[in-house]
Amino acid sequence: MREALRLARKGLGRTSPNPAVGAVIVRRDRVIAKGYHRRAGDKHAEVDAIDKVKGGLQPDDILYVTLEPCHHYGRTPPCTEAIIRAGFRNVVVGMRDPNKSVTGGGCEFLARKGINVRTGVLESDCRKLNESYIKHATTGRPFVIAKSALTLDGFTATSTGHSRWITNERSRQFVHRMRDGTDCVMVGAGTVLKDDPRLTTRLKNQRGRDPLRVVVDTDLRTPRNARVLHVSSPAKTVIAVGEQVSAERRRSFERKNVATICCPTKGGHIDLNGLMEILGKQGITSIMVEGGATLMGALIREELVDKFYIFKAPILLGGGDGTPMARGTGAKRIDQCLKLREIGVRRFGDDVLITGYPEY
């Protein structure tokens, strides 16, 4: 199952809105075939593995798969039918599918056909792998990751707005790998005005996949020459604007790879709950928010962040006039602060990455 999980990770960011799934076929304690779901519309992991078996399957071969085999027709036929045709008598499943239309269907159907099905093997690992899919399948909304790079005393930029580079090259390469596995990267208009980012994936010695780029820009302040509007990329740039922005002004920004979406507003800013609903309906299962402080603060107060990735670099701003991770009103007491659970700590040279899930 660990090998199936490793394979499944190759599909992250490419299978949406479907899950990332890996499969391994074992014969007498030896792996004879492997497969994974490469992208939406392609063959599923189980079929990919079955098709790679040379000389045909034997009755005692065991199929390990990270997610419950599908038992419905979508872009591809049900995997349960392929499993039965292959003649498996034993199937090991990491986790049940949380999608309401398929929950339990695959495992129960296989069991009715006389196949021994074992579930829940490395289930927590399988759930963490597909946490974005689970959130989208159960709520219709994307899984939101808040990523920030801070000085040791807690700032993302100096008083002049300078922020390059707080973290080291190894940390930045990890962030590009995160982009590669995420459906969407999101920033506020302030970040575009200050940093003029491209928001593309740039991996050393390999091809990366660019996520959808979303700029939250209530009043459409994004400059027409902003790099995010002119990058050469298969992925689109979308500007989320408020209802007060005229259709004519919106159209003047739109071109082949740039679009705008009109969002409801609340308190003079984009209604972020409404934006999440819109993006979820477009099949976006995961979003990585990379800035800025105003957007980050609003997402935290609206309880929309599902996971934090906070990089700490061994440098000190040494003052109180820098840009914090999040702007706006915070907790009045320490015991009212937002707590994180399931804390992970990882080092990238001298940088430290802290991950965790908020307890709202």
PDB file of C-alpha atoms in Angstrom, residues 69-358:
ATOM      1  CA  PRO A  69     -12.692   1.005  -6.832  1.00  0.00           C
ATOM      2  CA  CYS A  70     -15.366   2.944  -8.675  1.00  0.00           C
ATOM      3  CA  HIS A  71     -18.657   1.223  -9.464  1.00  0.00           C
ATOM      4  CA  HIS A  72     -20.217   3.777 -11.784  1.00  0.00           C
ATOM      5  CA  TYR A  73     -19.831   4.933 -15.365  1.00  0.00           C
ATOM      6  CA  GLY A  74     -18.017   8.250 -15.834  1.00  0.00           C
ATOM      7  CA  ARG A  75     -15.430   9.028 -18.483  1.00  0.00           C
ATOM      8  CA  THR A  76     -14.296   5.417 -18.060  1.00  0.00           C
ATOM      9  CA  PRO A  77     -16.165   2.156 -17.278  1.00  0.00           C
ATOM     10  CA  PRO A  78     -16.395   0.945 -13.647  1.00  0.00           C
ATOM     11  CA  CYS A  79     -13.149  -0.464 -12.239  1.00  0.00           C
ATOM     12  CA  THR A  80     -15.153  -3.099 -10.364  1.00  0.00           C
ATOM     13  CA  GLU A  81     -16.002  -4.770 -13.672  1.00  0.00           C
ATOM     14  CA  ALA A  82     -12.328  -4.828 -14.706  1.00  0.00           C
ATOM     15  CA  ILE A  83     -11.393  -6.366 -11.339  1.00  0.00           C
ATOM     16  CA  ILE A  84     -13.978  -9.121 -11.715  1.00  0.00           C
ATOM     17  CA  ARG A  85     -12.971  -9.862 -15.316  1.00  0.00           C
ATOM     18  CA  ALA A  86      -9.345 -10.119 -14.221  1.00  0.00           C
ATOM     19  CA  GLY A  87     -10.299 -12.851 -11.755  1.00  0.00           C
ATOM     20  CA  PHE A  88      -9.046 -11.336  -8.486  1.00  0.00           C
ATOM     21  CA  ARG A  89     -10.123 -13.116  -5.313  1.00  0.00           C
ATOM     22  CA  ASN A  90      -8.462 -10.640  -2.920  1.00  0.00           C
ATOM     23  CA  VAL A  91      -8.539  -6.847  -3.002  1.00  0.00           C
ATOM     24  CA  VAL A  92      -7.005  -4.536  -0.382  1.00  0.00           C
ATOM     25  CA  VAL A  93      -8.367  -0.964  -0.218  1.00  0.00           C
ATOM     26  CA  GLY A  94      -6.805   1.991   1.569  1.00  0.00           C
ATOM     27  CA  MET A  95      -9.948   4.084   2.092  1.00  0.00           C
ATOM     28  CA  ARG A  96     -13.595   4.243   1.096  1.00  0.00           C
ATOM     29  CA  ASP A  97     -14.622   6.838  -1.465  1.00  0.00           C
ATOM     30  CA  PRO A  98     -16.277   9.827   0.294  1.00  0.00           C
ATOM     31  CA  ASN A  99     -18.166  10.815  -2.854  1.00  0.00           C
ATOM     32  CA  LYS A 100     -21.828  10.405  -1.931  1.00  0.00           C
ATOM     33  CA  SER A 101     -22.660   8.869  -5.293  1.00  0.00           C
ATOM     34  CA  VAL A 102     -20.140   6.024  -4.928  1.00  0.00           C
ATOM     35  CA  THR A 103     -19.528   5.541  -1.165  1.00  0.00           C
ATOM     36  CA  GLY A 104     -19.429   1.839  -0.339  1.00  0.00           C
ATOM     37  CA  GLY A 105     -20.657   0.825  -3.771  1.00  0.00           C
ATOM     38  CA  GLY A 106     -17.417  -0.585  -5.117  1.00  0.00           C
ATOM     39  CA  CYS A 107     -16.386  -2.603  -2.077  1.00  0.00           C
ATOM     40  CA  GLU A 108     -19.870  -3.958  -1.467  1.00  0.00           C
ATOM     41  CA  PHE A 109     -20.308  -4.973  -5.099  1.00  0.00           C
ATOM     42  CA  LEU A 110     -16.992  -6.850  -5.107  1.00  0.00           C
ATOM     43  CA  ALA A 111     -17.923  -8.597  -1.845  1.00  0.00           C
ATOM     44  CA  ARG A 112     -21.262  -9.703  -3.310  1.00  0.00           C
ATOM     45  CA  LYS A 113     -19.323 -11.251  -6.181  1.00  0.00           C
ATOM     46  CA  GLY A 114     -17.361 -13.397  -3.743  1.00  0.00           C
ATOM     47  CA  ILE A 115     -14.186 -11.313  -3.624  1.00  0.00           C
ATOM     48  CA  ASN A 116     -12.466 -10.912  -0.260  1.00  0.00           C
ATOM     49  CA  VAL A 117     -12.179  -7.153   0.317  1.00  0.00           C
ATOM     50  CA  ARG A 118     -10.105  -5.681   3.124  1.00  0.00           C
ATOM     51  CA  THR A 119     -10.425  -1.930   3.773  1.00  0.00           C
ATOM     52  CA  GLY A 120      -8.721   0.662   5.960  1.00  0.00           C
ATOM     53  CA  VAL A 121      -5.079  -0.257   5.269  1.00  0.00           C
ATOM     54  CA  LEU A 122      -2.950   2.889   5.850  1.00  0.00           C
ATOM     55  CA  GLU A 123      -6.240   4.766   5.761  1.00  0.00           C
ATOM     56  CA  SER A 124      -4.930   7.935   7.424  1.00  0.00           C
ATOM     57  CA  ASP A 125      -2.145   8.179   4.829  1.00  0.00           C
ATOM     58  CA  CYS A 126      -4.626   7.611   2.014  1.00  0.00           C
ATOM     59  CA  ARG A 127      -6.953  10.275   3.391  1.00  0.00           C
ATOM     60  CA  LYS A 128      -4.131  12.786   3.727  1.00  0.00           C
ATOM     61  CA  LEU A 129      -3.062  12.109   0.144  1.00  0.00           C
ATOM     62  CA  ASN A 130      -6.547  12.983  -1.117  1.00  0.00           C
ATOM     63  CA  GLU A 131      -7.570  15.581   1.469  1.00  0.00           C
ATOM     64  CA  SER A 132      -8.383  18.046  -1.317  1.00  0.00           C
ATOM     65  CA  TYR A 133     -10.592  15.521  -3.114  1.00  0.00           C
ATOM     66  CA  ILE A 134     -12.331  14.621   0.161  1.00  0.00           C
ATOM     67  CA  LYS A 135     -13.109  18.281   0.941  1.00  0.00           C
ATOM     68  CA  HIS A 136     -14.447  18.911  -2.551  1.00  0.00           C
ATOM     69  CA  ALA A 137     -16.441  15.676  -2.709  1.00  0.00           C
ATOM     70  CA  THR A 138     -18.137  16.286   0.642  1.00  0.00           C
ATOM     71  CA  THR A 139     -18.638  20.080   0.577  1.00  0.00           C
ATOM     72  CA  GLY A 140     -18.306  21.167  -3.054  1.00  0.00           C
ATOM     73  CA  ARG A 141     -15.544  23.572  -2.020  1.00  0.00           C
ATOM     74  CA  PRO A 142     -11.788  23.520  -2.595  1.00  0.00           C
ATOM     75  CA  PHE A 143      -9.224  22.611   0.073  1.00  0.00           C
ATOM     76  CA  VAL A 144      -7.395  25.836   0.955  1.00  0.00           C
ATOM     77  CA  ILE A 145      -3.691  25.836   1.803  1.00  0.00           C
ATOM     78  CA  ALA A 146      -2.204  29.005   3.288  1.00  0.00           C
ATOM     79  CA  LYS A 147       1.510  29.288   2.526  1.00  0.00           C
ATOM     80  CA  SER A 148       3.699  32.011   3.977  1.00  0.00           C
ATOM     81  CA  ALA A 149       7.431  32.745   4.315  1.00  0.00           C
ATOM     82  CA  LEU A 150       8.403  34.668   7.455  1.00  0.00           C
ATOM     83  CA  THR A 151      11.413  36.118   9.160  1.00  0.00           C
ATOM     84  CA  LEU A 152      12.115  34.634  12.572  1.00  0.00           C
ATOM     85  CA  ASP A 153      10.316  37.577  14.178  1.00  0.00           C
ATOM     86  CA  GLY A 154       7.241  37.056  12.028  1.00  0.00           C
ATOM     87  CA  PHE A 155       7.297  39.358   8.982  1.00  0.00           C
ATOM     88  CA  THR A 156       6.764  38.656   5.284  1.00  0.00           C
ATOM     89  CA  ALA A 157       8.358  41.878   4.016  1.00  0.00           C
ATOM     90  CA  THR A 158      10.109  45.056   5.141  1.00  0.00           C
ATOM     91  CA  SER A 159       8.416  48.453   5.547  1.00  0.00           C
ATOM     92  CA  THR A 160       9.269  49.182   1.894  1.00  0.00           C
ATOM     93  CA  GLY A 161       7.572  45.975   0.744  1.00  0.00           C
ATOM     94  CA  HIS A 162      10.836  44.208  -0.077  1.00  0.00           C
ATOM     95  CA  SER A 163      10.561  40.422   0.415  1.00  0.00           C
ATOM     96  CA  ARG A 164      13.031  38.720  -1.942  1.00  0.00           C
ATOM     97  CA  TRP A 165      14.232  36.420  -0.722  1.00  0.00           C
ATOM     98  CA  ILE A 166      13.265  35.525   2.856  1.00  0.00           C
ATOM     99  CA  THR A 167      13.680  31.784   2.404  1.00  0.00           C
ATOM    100  CA  ASN A 168      16.456  29.872   0.654  1.00  0.00           C
ATOM    101  CA  GLU A 169      16.486  28.162  -2.737  1.00  0.00           C
ATOM    102  CA  ARG A 170      15.590  24.731  -1.320  1.00  0.00           C
ATOM    103  CA  SER A 171      12.459  26.132   0.316  1.00  0.00           C
ATOM    104  CA  ARG A 172      11.472  27.927  -2.868  1.00  0.00           C
ATOM    105  CA  GLN A 173      11.877  24.747  -4.919  1.00  0.00           C
ATOM    106  CA  PHE A 174       9.587  22.945  -2.480  1.00  0.00           C
ATOM    107  CA  VAL A 175       6.963  25.666  -3.020  1.00  0.00           C
ATOM    108  CA  HIS A 176       7.228  25.115  -6.774  1.00  0.00           C
ATOM    109  CA  ARG A 177       6.608  21.403  -6.200  1.00  0.00           C
ATOM    110  CA  MET A 178       3.541  22.395  -4.181  1.00  0.00           C
ATOM    111  CA  ARG A 179       2.315  24.488  -7.105  1.00  0.00           C
ATOM    112  CA  ASP A 180       2.900  21.521  -9.399  1.00  0.00           C
ATOM    113  CA  GLY A 181       0.493  19.423  -7.321  1.00  0.00           C
ATOM    114  CA  THR A 182      -2.189  22.068  -6.714  1.00  0.00           C
ATOM    115  CA  ASP A 183      -5.143  23.049  -8.889  1.00  0.00           C
ATOM    116  CA  CYS A 184      -4.923  26.761  -8.220  1.00  0.00           C
ATOM    117  CA  VAL A 185      -2.567  29.387  -6.775  1.00  0.00           C
ATOM    118  CA  MET A 186      -4.181  32.526  -5.383  1.00  0.00           C
ATOM    119  CA  VAL A 187      -2.900  35.992  -4.419  1.00  0.00           C
ATOM    120  CA  GLY A 188      -4.429  39.359  -3.637  1.00  0.00           C
ATOM    121  CA  ALA A 189      -4.171  42.419  -5.856  1.00  0.00           C
ATOM    122  CA  GLY A 190      -1.691  43.964  -3.411  1.00  0.00           C
ATOM    123  CA  THR A 191       0.786  41.162  -4.072  1.00  0.00           C
ATOM    124  CA  VAL A 192       0.520  41.710  -7.831  1.00  0.00           C
ATOM    125  CA  LEU A 193       1.090  45.454  -7.393  1.00  0.00           C
ATOM    126  CA  LYS A 194       4.036  44.971  -5.033  1.00  0.00           C
ATOM    127  CA  ASP A 195       5.827  41.848  -6.322  1.00  0.00           C
ATOM    128  CA  ASP A 196       4.573  41.446  -9.925  1.00  0.00           C
ATOM    129  CA  PRO A 197       4.752  37.619  -9.692  1.00  0.00           C
ATOM    130  CA  ARG A 198       4.329  35.158 -12.553  1.00  0.00           C
ATOM    131  CA  LEU A 199       2.787  32.417 -10.342  1.00  0.00           C
ATOM    132  CA  THR A 200       4.131  29.665 -12.580  1.00  0.00           C
ATOM    133  CA  THR A 201       5.831  26.390 -11.652  1.00  0.00           C
ATOM    134  CA  ARG A 202       9.580  26.426 -12.187  1.00  0.00           C
ATOM    135  CA  LEU A 203      11.239  23.136 -11.241  1.00  0.00           C
ATOM    136  CA  LYS A 204      14.889  22.379 -11.786  1.00  0.00           C
ATOM    137  CA  ASN A 205      15.681  19.767 -14.441  1.00  0.00           C
ATOM    138  CA  GLN A 206      12.073  18.746 -14.995  1.00  0.00           C
ATOM    139  CA  ARG A 207       8.830  19.992 -16.455  1.00  0.00           C
ATOM    140  CA  GLY A 208       6.398  21.431 -13.986  1.00  0.00           C
ATOM    141  CA  ARG A 209       2.670  21.904 -14.334  1.00  0.00           C
ATOM    142  CA  ASP A 210       1.302  25.422 -13.936  1.00  0.00           C
ATOM    143  CA  PRO A 211      -1.809  25.732 -11.773  1.00  0.00           C
ATOM    144  CA  LEU A 212      -4.705  28.061 -12.486  1.00  0.00           C
ATOM    145  CA  ARG A 213      -3.726  31.555 -11.295  1.00  0.00           C
ATOM    146  CA  VAL A 214      -6.368  33.564  -9.426  1.00  0.00           C
ATOM    147  CA  VAL A 215      -5.947  37.210  -8.437  1.00  0.00           C
ATOM    148  CA  VAL A 216      -8.464  38.483  -5.869  1.00  0.00           C
ATOM    149  CA  ASP A 217      -8.944  42.073  -7.002  1.00  0.00           C
ATOM    150  CA  THR A 218     -12.185  43.680  -5.832  1.00  0.00           C
ATOM    151  CA  ASP A 219     -11.776  46.950  -7.753  1.00  0.00           C
ATOM    152  CA  LEU A 220      -9.680  45.586 -10.663  1.00  0.00           C
ATOM    153  CA  ARG A 221      -6.462  47.406  -9.736  1.00  0.00           C
ATOM    154  CA  THR A 222      -4.235  44.880 -11.524  1.00  0.00           C
ATOM    155  CA  PRO A 223      -1.961  46.707 -14.009  1.00  0.00           C
ATOM    156  CA  ARG A 224      -2.488  45.762 -17.636  1.00  0.00           C
ATOM    157  CA  ASN A 225       1.230  45.017 -17.966  1.00  0.00           C
ATOM    158  CA  ALA A 226       1.350  42.734 -14.899  1.00  0.00           C
ATOM    159  CA  ARG A 227       3.418  39.628 -15.633  1.00  0.00           C
ATOM    160  CA  VAL A 228       0.661  37.327 -14.387  1.00  0.00           C
ATOM    161  CA  LEU A 229      -1.458  38.483 -17.349  1.00  0.00           C
ATOM    162  CA  HIS A 230       1.215  37.796 -19.960  1.00  0.00           C
ATOM    163  CA  VAL A 231       2.924  34.547 -18.967  1.00  0.00           C
ATOM    164  CA  SER A 232       3.338  31.846 -21.583  1.00  0.00           C
ATOM    165  CA  SER A 233       1.469  28.977 -19.954  1.00  0.00           C
ATOM    166  CA  PRO A 234      -1.238  26.398 -20.691  1.00  0.00           C
ATOM    167  CA  ALA A 235      -2.958  27.488 -17.469  1.00  0.00           C
ATOM    168  CA  LYS A 236      -5.241  30.501 -17.303  1.00  0.00           C
ATOM    169  CA  THR A 237      -5.089  33.615 -15.164  1.00  0.00           C
ATOM    170  CA  VAL A 238      -8.426  34.577 -13.611  1.00  0.00           C
ATOM    171  CA  ILE A 239      -9.120  37.919 -11.942  1.00  0.00           C
ATOM    172  CA  ALA A 240     -11.897  37.771  -9.343  1.00  0.00           C
ATOM    173  CA  VAL A 241     -13.549  41.195  -9.271  1.00  0.00           C
ATOM    174  CA  GLY A 242     -16.446  42.776  -7.419  1.00  0.00           C
ATOM    175  CA  GLU A 243     -19.904  43.329  -8.821  1.00  0.00           C
ATOM    176  CA  GLN A 244     -19.285  47.081  -9.100  1.00  0.00           C
ATOM    177  CA  VAL A 245     -16.678  46.600 -11.851  1.00  0.00           C
ATOM    178  CA  SER A 246     -18.329  47.296 -15.188  1.00  0.00           C
ATOM    179  CA  ALA A 247     -18.656  44.574 -17.806  1.00  0.00           C
ATOM    180  CA  GLU A 248     -16.851  46.820 -20.304  1.00  0.00           C
ATOM    181  CA  ARG A 249     -13.816  47.192 -18.022  1.00  0.00           C
ATOM    182  CA  ARG A 250     -13.781  43.458 -17.362  1.00  0.00           C
ATOM    183  CA  ARG A 251     -13.865  42.656 -21.077  1.00  0.00           C
ATOM    184  CA  SER A 252     -10.935  44.992 -21.705  1.00  0.00           C
ATOM    185  CA  PHE A 253      -8.740  42.674 -19.586  1.00  0.00           C
ATOM    186  CA  GLU A 254      -9.929  39.417 -21.108  1.00  0.00           C
ATOM    187  CA  ARG A 255      -7.973  37.635 -23.805  1.00  0.00           C
ATOM    188  CA  LYS A 256      -7.024  34.098 -24.818  1.00  0.00           C
ATOM    189  CA  ASN A 257      -5.490  33.092 -21.481  1.00  0.00           C
ATOM    190  CA  VAL A 258      -6.986  35.709 -19.162  1.00  0.00           C
ATOM    191  CA  ALA A 259     -10.523  35.752 -17.807  1.00  0.00           C
ATOM    192  CA  THR A 260     -12.472  37.589 -15.124  1.00  0.00           C
ATOM    193  CA  ILE A 261     -15.171  36.348 -12.798  1.00  0.00           C
ATOM    194  CA  CYS A 262     -17.696  38.603 -11.108  1.00  0.00           C
ATOM    195  CA  CYS A 263     -18.060  37.848  -7.389  1.00  0.00           C
ATOM    196  CA  PRO A 264     -20.419  39.043  -4.667  1.00  0.00           C
ATOM    197  CA  THR A 265     -18.898  41.500  -2.205  1.00  0.00           C
ATOM    198  CA  LYS A 266     -19.152  41.904   1.549  1.00  0.00           C
ATOM    199  CA  GLY A 267     -17.930  44.962   3.423  1.00  0.00           C
ATOM    200  CA  GLY A 268     -16.353  46.405   0.290  1.00  0.00           C
ATOM    201  CA  HIS A 269     -14.285  43.289  -0.448  1.00  0.00           C
ATOM    202  CA  ILE A 270     -14.756  40.066  -2.395  1.00  0.00           C
ATOM    203  CA  ASP A 271     -16.975  37.659  -0.474  1.00  0.00           C
ATOM    204  CA  LEU A 272     -14.426  34.869  -0.089  1.00  0.00           C
ATOM    205  CA  ASN A 273     -17.068  32.282   0.782  1.00  0.00           C
ATOM    206  CA  GLY A 274     -18.829  33.117  -2.459  1.00  0.00           C
ATOM    207  CA  LEU A 275     -15.559  32.896  -4.381  1.00  0.00           C
ATOM    208  CA  MET A 276     -14.880  29.428  -2.951  1.00  0.00           C
ATOM    209  CA  GLU A 277     -18.334  28.314  -4.068  1.00  0.00           C
ATOM    210  CA  ILE A 278     -17.679  29.587  -7.593  1.00  0.00           C
ATOM    211  CA  LEU A 279     -14.274  27.903  -7.871  1.00  0.00           C
ATOM    212  CA  GLY A 280     -15.601  24.651  -6.392  1.00  0.00           C
ATOM    213  CA  LYS A 281     -18.323  24.515  -9.039  1.00  0.00           C
ATOM    214  CA  GLN A 282     -15.599  24.875 -11.686  1.00  0.00           C
ATOM    215  CA  GLY A 283     -13.951  21.683 -10.439  1.00  0.00           C
ATOM    216  CA  ILE A 284     -11.160  23.340  -8.440  1.00  0.00           C
ATOM    217  CA  THR A 285     -10.364  20.975  -5.552  1.00  0.00           C
ATOM    218  CA  SER A 286      -7.257  22.658  -4.090  1.00  0.00           C
ATOM    219  CA  ILE A 287      -6.008  26.221  -3.719  1.00  0.00           C
ATOM    220  CA  MET A 288      -2.645  27.440  -2.450  1.00  0.00           C
ATOM    221  CA  VAL A 289      -2.847  31.009  -1.168  1.00  0.00           C
ATOM    222  CA  GLU A 290       0.531  32.753  -1.401  1.00  0.00           C
ATOM    223  CA  GLY A 291      -0.349  36.292  -0.330  1.00  0.00           C
ATOM    224  CA  GLY A 292      -0.783  38.900   0.713  1.00  0.00           C
ATOM    225  CA  ALA A 293      -1.410  39.850   4.302  1.00  0.00           C
ATOM    226  CA  THR A 294      -4.884  41.319   3.744  1.00  0.00           C
ATOM    227  CA  LEU A 295      -6.140  38.258   1.871  1.00  0.00           C
ATOM    228  CA  MET A 296      -4.508  35.904   4.376  1.00  0.00           C
ATOM    229  CA  GLY A 297      -6.087  37.692   7.330  1.00  0.00           C
ATOM    230  CA  ALA A 298      -9.530  37.632   5.724  1.00  0.00           C
ATOM    231  CA  LEU A 299      -9.300  33.905   4.946  1.00  0.00           C
ATOM    232  CA  ILE A 300      -8.302  33.118   8.535  1.00  0.00           C
ATOM    233  CA  ARG A 301     -11.129  35.201  10.022  1.00  0.00           C
ATOM    234  CA  GLU A 302     -13.617  33.567   7.654  1.00  0.00           C
ATOM    235  CA  GLU A 303     -12.268  30.149   8.771  1.00  0.00           C
ATOM    236  CA  LEU A 304     -11.564  29.169   5.174  1.00  0.00           C
ATOM    237  CA  VAL A 305      -7.982  27.907   5.566  1.00  0.00           C
ATOM    238  CA  ASP A 306      -7.756  24.108   5.805  1.00  0.00           C
ATOM    239  CA  LYS A 307      -3.982  23.769   6.222  1.00  0.00           C
ATOM    240  CA  PHE A 308      -1.014  26.030   6.918  1.00  0.00           C
ATOM    241  CA  TYR A 309       2.487  25.824   5.441  1.00  0.00           C
ATOM    242  CA  ILE A 310       4.623  28.394   7.284  1.00  0.00           C
ATOM    243  CA  PHE A 311       8.302  28.757   6.429  1.00  0.00           C
ATOM    244  CA  LYS A 312      10.572  30.403   9.003  1.00  0.00           C
ATOM    245  CA  ALA A 313      13.963  31.727   7.923  1.00  0.00           C
ATOM    246  CA  PRO A 314      16.831  32.464  10.377  1.00  0.00           C
ATOM    247  CA  ILE A 315      16.772  36.216   9.795  1.00  0.00           C
ATOM    248  CA  LEU A 316      15.368  39.067  11.915  1.00  0.00           C
ATOM    249  CA  LEU A 317      13.684  42.202  10.647  1.00  0.00           C
ATOM    250  CA  GLY A 318      14.596  43.762  13.973  1.00  0.00           C
ATOM    251  CA  GLY A 319      11.716  46.215  14.105  1.00  0.00           C
ATOM    252  CA  GLY A 320       7.970  46.473  14.168  1.00  0.00           C
ATOM    253  CA  ASP A 321       7.327  48.169  10.829  1.00  0.00           C
ATOM    254  CA  GLY A 322       7.312  45.148   8.514  1.00  0.00           C
ATOM    255  CA  THR A 323       4.412  43.361   6.823  1.00  0.00           C
ATOM    256  CA  PRO A 324       2.868  40.650   9.018  1.00  0.00           C
ATOM    257  CA  MET A 325       1.615  37.298   7.758  1.00  0.00           C
ATOM    258  CA  ALA A 326      -1.993  38.416   8.233  1.00  0.00           C
ATOM    259  CA  ARG A 327      -3.546  41.883   8.510  1.00  0.00           C
ATOM    260  CA  GLY A 328      -6.708  42.802  10.348  1.00  0.00           C
ATOM    261  CA  THR A 329      -8.103  42.218  13.800  1.00  0.00           C
ATOM    262  CA  GLY A 330      -6.614  39.265  15.635  1.00  0.00           C
ATOM    263  CA  ALA A 331      -7.284  37.536  18.948  1.00  0.00           C
ATOM    264  CA  LYS A 332      -7.480  39.714  22.061  1.00  0.00           C
ATOM    265  CA  ARG A 333      -6.084  37.019  24.346  1.00  0.00           C
ATOM    266  CA  ILE A 334      -3.451  34.334  23.835  1.00  0.00           C
ATOM    267  CA  ASP A 335      -5.929  31.624  24.819  1.00  0.00           C
ATOM    268  CA  GLN A 336      -8.171  32.837  21.975  1.00  0.00           C
ATOM    269  CA  CYS A 337      -5.460  32.385  19.330  1.00  0.00           C
ATOM    270  CA  LEU A 338      -6.036  29.943  16.490  1.00  0.00           C
ATOM    271  CA  LYS A 339      -4.475  26.606  17.406  1.00  0.00           C
ATOM    272  CA  LEU A 340      -2.974  24.132  14.957  1.00  0.00           C
ATOM    273  CA  ARG A 341      -3.048  20.348  15.242  1.00  0.00           C
ATOM    274  CA  GLU A 342      -1.123  17.506  13.620  1.00  0.00           C
ATOM    275  CA  ILE A 343       1.978  19.645  13.522  1.00  0.00           C
ATOM    276  CA  GLY A 344       4.722  18.728  11.076  1.00  0.00           C
ATOM    277  CA  VAL A 345       8.250  20.160  11.124  1.00  0.00           C
ATOM    278  CA  ARG A 346      10.724  19.882   8.274  1.00  0.00           C
ATOM    279  CA  ARG A 347      14.033  21.559   7.510  1.00  0.00           C
ATOM    280  CA  PHE A 348      15.292  22.920   4.214  1.00  0.00           C
ATOM    281  CA  GLY A 349      18.867  23.835   5.062  1.00  0.00           C
ATOM    282  CA  ASP A 350      18.574  26.617   7.652  1.00  0.00           C
ATOM    283  CA  ASP A 351      14.872  27.191   6.926  1.00  0.00           C
ATOM    284  CA  VAL A 352      12.170  25.459   8.968  1.00  0.00           C
ATOM    285  CA  LEU A 353       8.747  24.535   7.568  1.00  0.00           C
ATOM    286  CA  ILE A 354       5.878  24.157  10.031  1.00  0.00           C
ATOM    287  CA  THR A 355       2.640  22.575   8.805  1.00  0.00           C
ATOM    288  CA  GLY A 356      -0.620  22.109  10.648  1.00  0.00           C
ATOM    289  CA  TYR A 357      -4.409  22.041  10.473  1.00  0.00           C
ATOM    290  CA  PRO A 358      -6.399  24.840  12.181  1.00  0.00           C
TER     291      PRO A 358
END
